[in-house]
Short mmCIF file of C-alpha atoms in Angstrom, two decimals:
data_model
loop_
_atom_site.label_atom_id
_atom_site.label_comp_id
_atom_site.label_asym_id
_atom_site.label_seq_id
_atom_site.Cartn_x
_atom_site.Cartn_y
_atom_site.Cartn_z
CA UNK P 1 9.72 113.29 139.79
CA UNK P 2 7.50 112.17 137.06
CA UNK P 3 8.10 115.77 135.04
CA UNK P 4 12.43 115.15 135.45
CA UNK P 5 11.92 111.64 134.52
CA UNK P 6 9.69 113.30 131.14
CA UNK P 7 12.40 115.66 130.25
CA UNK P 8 15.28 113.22 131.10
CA UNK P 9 13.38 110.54 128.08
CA UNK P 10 13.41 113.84 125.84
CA UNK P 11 17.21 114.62 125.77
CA UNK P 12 20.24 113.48 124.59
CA UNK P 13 22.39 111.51 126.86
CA UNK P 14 25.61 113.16 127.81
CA UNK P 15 28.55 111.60 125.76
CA UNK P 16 31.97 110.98 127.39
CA UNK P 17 34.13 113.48 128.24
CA UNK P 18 34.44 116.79 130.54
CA UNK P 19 30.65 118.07 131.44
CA UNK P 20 31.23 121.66 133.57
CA UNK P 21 28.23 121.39 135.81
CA UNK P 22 26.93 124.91 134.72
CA UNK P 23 27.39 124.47 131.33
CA UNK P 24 24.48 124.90 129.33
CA UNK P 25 23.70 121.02 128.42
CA UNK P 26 23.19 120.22 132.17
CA UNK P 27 21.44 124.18 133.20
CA UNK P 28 17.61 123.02 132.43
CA UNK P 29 17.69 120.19 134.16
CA UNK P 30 18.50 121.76 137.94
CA UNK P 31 15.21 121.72 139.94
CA UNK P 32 14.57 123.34 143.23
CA UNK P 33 15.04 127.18 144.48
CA UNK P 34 18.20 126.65 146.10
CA UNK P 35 20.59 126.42 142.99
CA UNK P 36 22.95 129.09 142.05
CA UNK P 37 26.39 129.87 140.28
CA UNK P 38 29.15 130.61 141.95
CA UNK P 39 31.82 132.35 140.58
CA UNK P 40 35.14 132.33 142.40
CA UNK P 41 38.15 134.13 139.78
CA UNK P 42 38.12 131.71 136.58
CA UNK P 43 36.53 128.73 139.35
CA UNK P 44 32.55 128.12 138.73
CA UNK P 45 30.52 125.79 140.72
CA UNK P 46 27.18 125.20 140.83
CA UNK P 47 25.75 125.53 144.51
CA UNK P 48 22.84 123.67 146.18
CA UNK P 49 21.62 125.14 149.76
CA UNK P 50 18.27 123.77 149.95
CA UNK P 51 16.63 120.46 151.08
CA UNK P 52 15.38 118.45 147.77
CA UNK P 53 17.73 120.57 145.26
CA UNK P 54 18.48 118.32 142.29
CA UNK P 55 19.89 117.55 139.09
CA UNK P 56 18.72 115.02 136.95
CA UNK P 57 20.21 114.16 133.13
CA UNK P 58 21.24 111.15 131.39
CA UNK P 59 24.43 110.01 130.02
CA UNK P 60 26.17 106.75 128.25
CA UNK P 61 29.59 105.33 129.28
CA UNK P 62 31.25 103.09 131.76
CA UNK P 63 31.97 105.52 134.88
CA UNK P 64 31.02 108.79 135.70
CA UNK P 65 33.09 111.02 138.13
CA UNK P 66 31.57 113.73 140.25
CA UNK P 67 34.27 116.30 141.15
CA UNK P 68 32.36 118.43 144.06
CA UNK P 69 33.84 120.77 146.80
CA UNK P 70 34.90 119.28 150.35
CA UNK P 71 33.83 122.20 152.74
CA UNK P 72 34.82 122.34 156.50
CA UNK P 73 31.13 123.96 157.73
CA UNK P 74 28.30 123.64 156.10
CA UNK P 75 28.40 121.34 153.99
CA UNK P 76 25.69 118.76 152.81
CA UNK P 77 24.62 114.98 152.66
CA UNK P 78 23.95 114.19 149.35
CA UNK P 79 22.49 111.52 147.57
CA UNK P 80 23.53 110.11 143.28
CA UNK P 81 21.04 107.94 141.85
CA UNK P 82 21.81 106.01 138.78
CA UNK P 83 18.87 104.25 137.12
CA UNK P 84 17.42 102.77 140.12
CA UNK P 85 20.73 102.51 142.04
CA UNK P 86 20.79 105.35 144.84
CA UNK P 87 24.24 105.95 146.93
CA UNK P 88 24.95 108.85 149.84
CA UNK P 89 27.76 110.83 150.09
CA UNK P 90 28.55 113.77 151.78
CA UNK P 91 30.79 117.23 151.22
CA UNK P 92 31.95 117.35 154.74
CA UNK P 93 35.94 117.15 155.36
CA UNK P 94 38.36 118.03 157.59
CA UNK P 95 39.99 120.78 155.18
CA UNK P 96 37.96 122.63 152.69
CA UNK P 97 39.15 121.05 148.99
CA UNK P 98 37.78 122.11 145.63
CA UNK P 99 37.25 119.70 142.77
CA UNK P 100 37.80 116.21 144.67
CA UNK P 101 36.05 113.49 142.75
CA UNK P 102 33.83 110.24 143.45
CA UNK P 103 33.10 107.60 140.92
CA UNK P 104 30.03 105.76 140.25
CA UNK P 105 29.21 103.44 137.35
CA UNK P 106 27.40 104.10 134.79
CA UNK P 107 25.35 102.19 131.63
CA UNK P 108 24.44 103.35 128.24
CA UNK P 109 21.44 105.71 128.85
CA UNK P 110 21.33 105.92 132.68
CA UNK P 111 19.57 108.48 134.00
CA UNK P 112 21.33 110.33 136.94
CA UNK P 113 19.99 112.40 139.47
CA UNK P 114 21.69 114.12 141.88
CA UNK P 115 19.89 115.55 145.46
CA UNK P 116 21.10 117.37 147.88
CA UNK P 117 19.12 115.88 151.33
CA UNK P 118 20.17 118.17 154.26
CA UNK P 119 19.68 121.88 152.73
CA UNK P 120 23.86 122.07 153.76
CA UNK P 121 26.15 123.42 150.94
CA UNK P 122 25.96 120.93 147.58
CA UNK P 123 28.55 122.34 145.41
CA UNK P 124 29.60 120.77 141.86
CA UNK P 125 32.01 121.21 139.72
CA UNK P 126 32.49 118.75 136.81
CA UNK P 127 31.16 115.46 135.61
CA UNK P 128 33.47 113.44 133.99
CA UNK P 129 32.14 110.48 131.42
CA UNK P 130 34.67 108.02 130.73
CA UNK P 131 33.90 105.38 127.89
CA UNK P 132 34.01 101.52 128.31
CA UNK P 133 37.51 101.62 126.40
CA UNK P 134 38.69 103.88 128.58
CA UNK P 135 38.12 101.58 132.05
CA UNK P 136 40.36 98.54 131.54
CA UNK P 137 40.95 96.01 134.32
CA UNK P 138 44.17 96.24 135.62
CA UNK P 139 45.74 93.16 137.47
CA UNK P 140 47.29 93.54 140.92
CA UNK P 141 51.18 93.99 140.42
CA UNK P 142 52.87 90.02 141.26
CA UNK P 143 55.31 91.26 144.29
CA UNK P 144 57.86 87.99 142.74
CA UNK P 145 58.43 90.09 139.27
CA UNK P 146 60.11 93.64 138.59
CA UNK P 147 58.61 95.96 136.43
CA UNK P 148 60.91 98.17 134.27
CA UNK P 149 60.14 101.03 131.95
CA UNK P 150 62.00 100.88 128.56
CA UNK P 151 62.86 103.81 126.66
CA UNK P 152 59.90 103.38 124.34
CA UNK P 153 57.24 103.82 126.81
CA UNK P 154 56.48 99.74 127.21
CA UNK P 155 57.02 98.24 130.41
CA UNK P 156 59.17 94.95 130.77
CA UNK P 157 58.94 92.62 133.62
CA UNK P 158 61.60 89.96 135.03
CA UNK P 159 60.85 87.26 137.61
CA UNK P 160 63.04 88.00 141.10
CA UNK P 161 61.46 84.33 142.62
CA UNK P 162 64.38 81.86 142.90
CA UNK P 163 63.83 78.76 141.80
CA UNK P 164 65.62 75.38 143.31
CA UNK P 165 68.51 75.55 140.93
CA UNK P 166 68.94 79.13 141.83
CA UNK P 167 68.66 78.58 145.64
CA UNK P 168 71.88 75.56 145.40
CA UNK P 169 73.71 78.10 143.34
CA UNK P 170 73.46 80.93 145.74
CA UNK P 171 74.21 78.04 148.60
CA UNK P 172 77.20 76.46 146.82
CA UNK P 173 78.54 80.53 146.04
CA UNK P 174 77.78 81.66 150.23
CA UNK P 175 80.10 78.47 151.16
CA UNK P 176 82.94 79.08 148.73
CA UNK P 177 82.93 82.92 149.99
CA UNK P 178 82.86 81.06 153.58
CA UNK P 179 85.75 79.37 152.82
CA UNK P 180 87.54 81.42 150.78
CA UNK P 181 87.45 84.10 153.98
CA UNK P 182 88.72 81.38 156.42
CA UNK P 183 91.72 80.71 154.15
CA UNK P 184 92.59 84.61 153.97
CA UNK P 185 92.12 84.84 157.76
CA UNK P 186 93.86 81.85 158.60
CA UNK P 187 96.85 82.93 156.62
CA UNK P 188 97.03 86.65 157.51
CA UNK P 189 97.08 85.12 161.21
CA UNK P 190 100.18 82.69 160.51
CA UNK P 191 102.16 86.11 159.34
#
């Protein structure tokens, strides 16, 4: 651990954007026996099948995303450590699925290793490295307003919530339509 963490201090953090995990940036850094490509048509993944197979680098942004293969059988439990924050997660699914991401966060400089912990299949795809512009907080949509799209690309919004003038209105219009259907009954009844 103390060698990875050596090399990791020596090398330029990955910058954001699209890292293919067997490009050659990310290729010195795999440790363990059980790594190998896979090459699948114009597909590439990088595979782990051994207990303690990892991948260690460093990158700078707001988020990374792991895009990694969902397998049926076989597949492992795996572990992403950035800095000194460690999370599981597996590649076990119900349907086999290639390129299906998971998101962790991510500082300037944070070393990440990733470890496969069960020798099952580790396969990885992609890392993408978004950039603190490019994670804005979004607000949860407010149910009461209605959010149109104008020609230009901007979005528009107009408040459906009635207010108290709005409520008599609608009152004073339902009993004029009341009446107004009484009177029209009434006299198509006297014919």
């Amino acid at each position: 651990m103390l060698a990875a963490a050596t090399v990791i201090a020596q090398t330029a953090a990955l910058t954001p954007g699209l890292h293919e995990a067997e490009s050659v940036p990310l290729t010195p850094y795999y440790s363990g026996a059980g790594w190998a490509q896979v090459v699948d048509g114009d597909y590439s993944v990088m595979e782990s099948s051994d207990t303690a197979d990892s991948v260690s680098f460093t990158a700078s942004g707001s988020q990374i995303i792991l895009y990694r293969e969902l397998l049926t059988t076989g597949g492992a439990q795996a572990e992403i450590c950035v800095d000194a924050i460690c999370t599981t997660f597996t590649s076990v699914s119900s349907i086999d699925q290639r390129g299906v991401p998971i998101a962790f966060p991510l500082e300037d400089e944070s070393e990440v290793t990733i470890t496969n912990l069960d020798g099952g299949l580790l396969r990885l795809d992609s890392f993408l490295i978004l950039a603190p512009s490019e994670l804005s907080e979004l607000s949860a949509p407010d149910p009461a307003r209605q959010h149109v799209t104008l020609a230009d690309g901007s979005i528009a919004a107009f408040d459906r919530t009635l207010s108290g003038g709005d409520v008599l209105l609608l009152a004073l219009a339902a009993a004029q339509l009341t009446a107004l259907l009484i009177l029209i009954g009434v006299s198509a009844w006297k014919r």
